[in-house]
Tab-separated table of C-alpha atoms in Angstrom:
chain	number	residue	atom	x	y	z
A	1	UNK	CA	0.833	-15.744	20.896
A	2	UNK	CA	-2.058	-16.828	18.733
A	3	UNK	CA	-2.648	-15.443	15.289
A	4	UNK	CA	-5.550	-13.146	16.245
A	5	UNK	CA	-3.585	-11.637	19.122
A	6	UNK	CA	-0.738	-11.055	16.666
A	7	UNK	CA	-3.154	-9.348	14.235
A	8	UNK	CA	-4.563	-7.197	17.040
A	9	UNK	CA	-1.081	-6.111	18.134
A	10	UNK	CA	-0.181	-5.263	14.540
A	11	UNK	CA	-3.262	-3.083	14.149
A	12	UNK	CA	-2.343	-1.301	17.379
A	13	UNK	CA	1.220	-0.728	16.099
A	14	UNK	CA	-0.113	0.540	12.763
A	15	UNK	CA	-2.388	3.031	14.526
A	16	UNK	CA	0.525	4.175	16.714
A	17	UNK	CA	2.662	4.676	13.594
A	18	UNK	CA	-0.113	6.742	12.034
A	19	UNK	CA	-0.444	8.909	15.132
A	20	UNK	CA	3.306	9.382	15.520
A	21	UNK	CA	3.840	11.458	12.367
A	22	UNK	CA	2.046	13.122	9.483
A	23	UNK	CA	4.866	12.242	7.111
A	24	UNK	CA	3.191	9.723	4.770
A	25	UNK	CA	6.388	7.932	3.725
A	26	UNK	CA	7.260	7.123	7.332
A	27	UNK	CA	3.748	5.936	8.131
A	28	UNK	CA	3.335	3.593	5.189
A	29	UNK	CA	6.888	2.237	5.528
A	30	UNK	CA	6.130	1.277	9.139
A	31	UNK	CA	2.805	-0.303	8.157
A	32	UNK	CA	4.307	-2.363	5.324
A	33	UNK	CA	7.098	-3.670	7.556
A	34	UNK	CA	4.700	-4.529	10.380
A	35	UNK	CA	2.374	-6.340	7.972
A	36	UNK	CA	5.214	-8.560	6.720
A	37	UNK	CA	6.291	-9.436	10.251
A	38	UNK	CA	2.752	-10.076	11.467
A	39	UNK	CA	1.612	-12.229	8.547
A	40	UNK	CA	4.920	-14.080	8.231
A	41	UNK	CA	5.083	-13.390	4.497
A	42	UNK	CA	8.136	-12.810	2.309
A	43	UNK	CA	7.423	-9.206	1.399
A	44	UNK	CA	4.921	-6.454	0.850
A	45	UNK	CA	4.393	-3.408	-1.343
A	46	UNK	CA	2.069	-0.454	-1.175
A	47	UNK	CA	1.340	1.262	-4.472
A	48	UNK	CA	-0.644	4.450	-5.096
A	49	UNK	CA	-2.437	5.422	-8.267
A	50	UNK	CA	-0.758	8.234	-10.180
A	51	UNK	CA	-2.736	11.303	-11.253
A	52	UNK	CA	-3.665	9.725	-14.582
A	53	UNK	CA	-5.081	6.617	-12.879
A	54	UNK	CA	-3.128	4.451	-15.341
A	55	UNK	CA	-0.141	3.460	-13.193
A	56	UNK	CA	0.424	2.207	-9.667
A	57	UNK	CA	3.532	3.866	-8.228
A	58	UNK	CA	5.543	2.080	-5.538
A	59	UNK	CA	5.312	4.071	-2.327
A	60	UNK	CA	6.671	1.591	0.220
A	61	UNK	CA	7.986	-1.952	0.290
A	62	UNK	CA	9.569	-4.400	2.667
A	63	UNK	CA	11.363	-7.701	2.072
A	64	UNK	CA	11.818	-7.342	-1.699
A	65	UNK	CA	14.960	-6.646	-3.727
A	66	UNK	CA	15.630	-3.411	-5.609
A	67	UNK	CA	15.802	-5.401	-8.835
A	68	UNK	CA	12.275	-6.664	-8.328
A	69	UNK	CA	10.960	-3.216	-7.450
A	70	UNK	CA	12.572	-1.840	-10.641
A	71	UNK	CA	11.002	-4.485	-12.889
A	72	UNK	CA	8.907	-1.870	-14.659
A	73	UNK	CA	5.777	0.203	-14.198
A	74	UNK	CA	2.618	-1.476	-12.965
A	75	UNK	CA	0.055	-0.541	-15.573
A	76	UNK	CA	-3.520	-0.909	-14.398
A	77	UNK	CA	-4.644	-1.883	-17.915
A	78	UNK	CA	-2.124	-4.766	-18.064
A	79	UNK	CA	-2.572	-5.993	-14.492
A	80	UNK	CA	-5.849	-7.869	-14.113
A	81	UNK	CA	-5.245	-8.540	-10.428
A	82	UNK	CA	-4.800	-4.822	-9.701
A	83	UNK	CA	-7.852	-3.868	-11.768
A	84	UNK	CA	-9.953	-6.163	-9.561
A	85	UNK	CA	-8.398	-4.757	-6.385
A	86	UNK	CA	-9.036	-1.198	-7.584
A	87	UNK	CA	-12.696	-2.176	-7.923
A	88	UNK	CA	-12.668	-2.947	-4.194
A	89	UNK	CA	-11.957	-6.693	-4.139
A	90	UNK	CA	-9.358	-8.565	-2.111
A	91	UNK	CA	-7.664	-10.771	-4.729
A	92	UNK	CA	-5.546	-13.881	-4.206
A	93	UNK	CA	-3.187	-15.558	-6.653
A	94	UNK	CA	-1.817	-18.939	-5.599
A	95	UNK	CA	0.861	-19.084	-8.307
A	96	UNK	CA	1.823	-15.790	-9.946
A	97	UNK	CA	3.866	-17.567	-12.630
A	98	UNK	CA	0.745	-19.366	-13.932
A	99	UNK	CA	-1.853	-16.595	-13.628
A	100	UNK	CA	-2.456	-14.354	-16.629
A	101	UNK	CA	-3.768	-11.568	-14.353
A	102	UNK	CA	-0.233	-10.927	-13.026
A	103	UNK	CA	1.844	-8.484	-15.116
A	104	UNK	CA	5.418	-9.607	-14.315
A	105	UNK	CA	5.541	-13.421	-13.839
A	106	UNK	CA	9.215	-13.754	-14.876
A	107	UNK	CA	10.368	-11.066	-12.461
A	108	UNK	CA	8.350	-12.743	-9.687
A	109	UNK	CA	9.945	-16.100	-10.494
A	110	UNK	CA	13.427	-14.545	-10.369
A	111	UNK	CA	12.549	-12.945	-7.003
A	112	UNK	CA	11.239	-16.226	-5.604
A	113	UNK	CA	7.649	-15.040	-5.280
A	114	UNK	CA	4.955	-17.666	-5.678
A	115	UNK	CA	1.683	-16.533	-4.074
A	116	UNK	CA	0.198	-13.077	-3.588
A	117	UNK	CA	-2.691	-11.348	-1.843
A	118	UNK	CA	-3.836	-7.881	-2.938
A	119	UNK	CA	-6.190	-5.507	-1.096
A	120	UNK	CA	-7.527	-2.105	-2.151
A	121	UNK	CA	-6.544	1.087	-0.332
A	122	UNK	CA	-10.042	2.463	0.171
A	123	UNK	CA	-11.077	5.716	1.733
A	124	UNK	CA	-14.296	7.684	1.520
A	125	UNK	CA	-15.678	5.330	-1.152
A	126	UNK	CA	-12.619	5.925	-3.323
A	127	UNK	CA	-9.732	3.543	-4.032
A	128	UNK	CA	-6.355	5.311	-4.061
A	129	UNK	CA	-4.060	2.301	-4.532
A	130	UNK	CA	-3.345	-1.268	-3.503
A	131	UNK	CA	-1.372	-3.203	-0.919
A	132	UNK	CA	0.184	-6.573	-1.744
A	133	UNK	CA	1.782	-9.317	0.325
A	134	UNK	CA	3.922	-12.061	-1.239
A	135	UNK	CA	4.976	-15.547	-0.178
A	136	UNK	CA	7.938	-17.605	-1.389
A	137	UNK	CA	5.930	-20.850	-1.468
A	138	UNK	CA	2.589	-21.794	-2.942
A	139	UNK	CA	0.060	-20.658	-0.369
A	140	UNK	CA	-3.693	-20.304	0.086
A	141	UNK	CA	-4.662	-17.319	2.246
A	142	UNK	CA	-7.550	-17.936	4.637
A	143	UNK	CA	-10.398	-15.523	5.401
A	144	UNK	CA	-8.716	-14.167	8.553
A	145	UNK	CA	-5.602	-13.241	6.552
A	146	UNK	CA	-7.716	-11.583	3.852
A	147	UNK	CA	-9.694	-9.613	6.447
A	148	UNK	CA	-6.497	-8.552	8.221
A	149	UNK	CA	-4.840	-7.285	5.033
A	150	UNK	CA	-8.049	-5.481	4.069
A	151	UNK	CA	-8.194	-3.794	7.503
A	152	UNK	CA	-4.526	-2.759	7.358
A	153	UNK	CA	-5.072	-1.423	3.836
A	154	UNK	CA	-8.038	0.653	4.995
A	155	UNK	CA	-5.999	2.056	7.905
A	156	UNK	CA	-3.157	2.852	5.495
A	157	UNK	CA	-5.529	4.647	3.121
A	158	UNK	CA	-6.851	6.817	5.962
A	159	UNK	CA	-3.314	7.638	7.081
A	160	UNK	CA	-2.298	8.596	3.553
A	161	UNK	CA	-5.379	10.796	3.071
A	162	UNK	CA	-4.840	12.486	6.451
A	163	UNK	CA	-1.208	13.178	5.575
A	164	UNK	CA	-2.208	14.571	2.171
A	165	UNK	CA	-4.817	16.855	3.754
A	166	UNK	CA	-2.291	18.019	6.335
A	167	UNK	CA	0.237	18.778	3.584
A	168	UNK	CA	-2.384	20.686	1.554
A	169	UNK	CA	-3.385	22.762	4.593
A	170	UNK	CA	0.251	23.453	5.378
A	171	UNK	CA	0.892	24.598	1.797
A	172	UNK	CA	-2.219	26.813	1.812
A	173	UNK	CA	-1.172	28.360	5.127
A	174	UNK	CA	2.360	29.054	3.863
A	175	UNK	CA	1.007	30.660	0.666
A	176	UNK	CA	-1.452	32.787	2.651
A	177	UNK	CA	1.304	33.892	5.048
A	178	UNK	CA	3.596	34.789	2.146
A	179	UNK	CA	0.770	36.766	0.477
A	180	UNK	CA	-0.023	38.664	3.685
A	181	UNK	CA	3.647	39.470	4.230
A	182	UNK	CA	3.921	40.922	0.712
A	183	UNK	CA	0.788	43.070	1.125
A	184	UNK	CA	1.652	44.458	4.533
A	185	UNK	CA	5.311	45.036	3.706
A	186	UNK	CA	4.520	47.020	0.550
């Protein structure tokens, strides 16, 4: 199977995962795993901005150890690579241990991570987080790989927003039902 056919099949699987459930954790976990398998990378993470916009919170990962994921908070102010991605750029780092834009070079070295590609999670002209893929060897990502990760990130962002809207509607409906029950029972 050639690389583009593999990318196409991964996009199809990601869309199927999105349509199979409105539970955001299940959707993004499936997307992160499929991205790792499709791109043949060591691991992947998907991080969402917290309410303050200062931190990127881990929402899903695949192929990385718990120790690495617990290395500390990803602060947007201290992570130059994530600041660029949050501005809408796809950012590549060939060697995370030698790039000042990466916040945790020692933790990456301990994990065996060398190169990284980061794409924004964009929806409705708003960036809600980032998606990263990691390799265990020094690697230069080509344009097709960058475009693929950007497309998967956009699909992920739409899935997350749809799930959030569904959850908000569900909560509103439950509150309205509870209010109506109180009024008509009194």
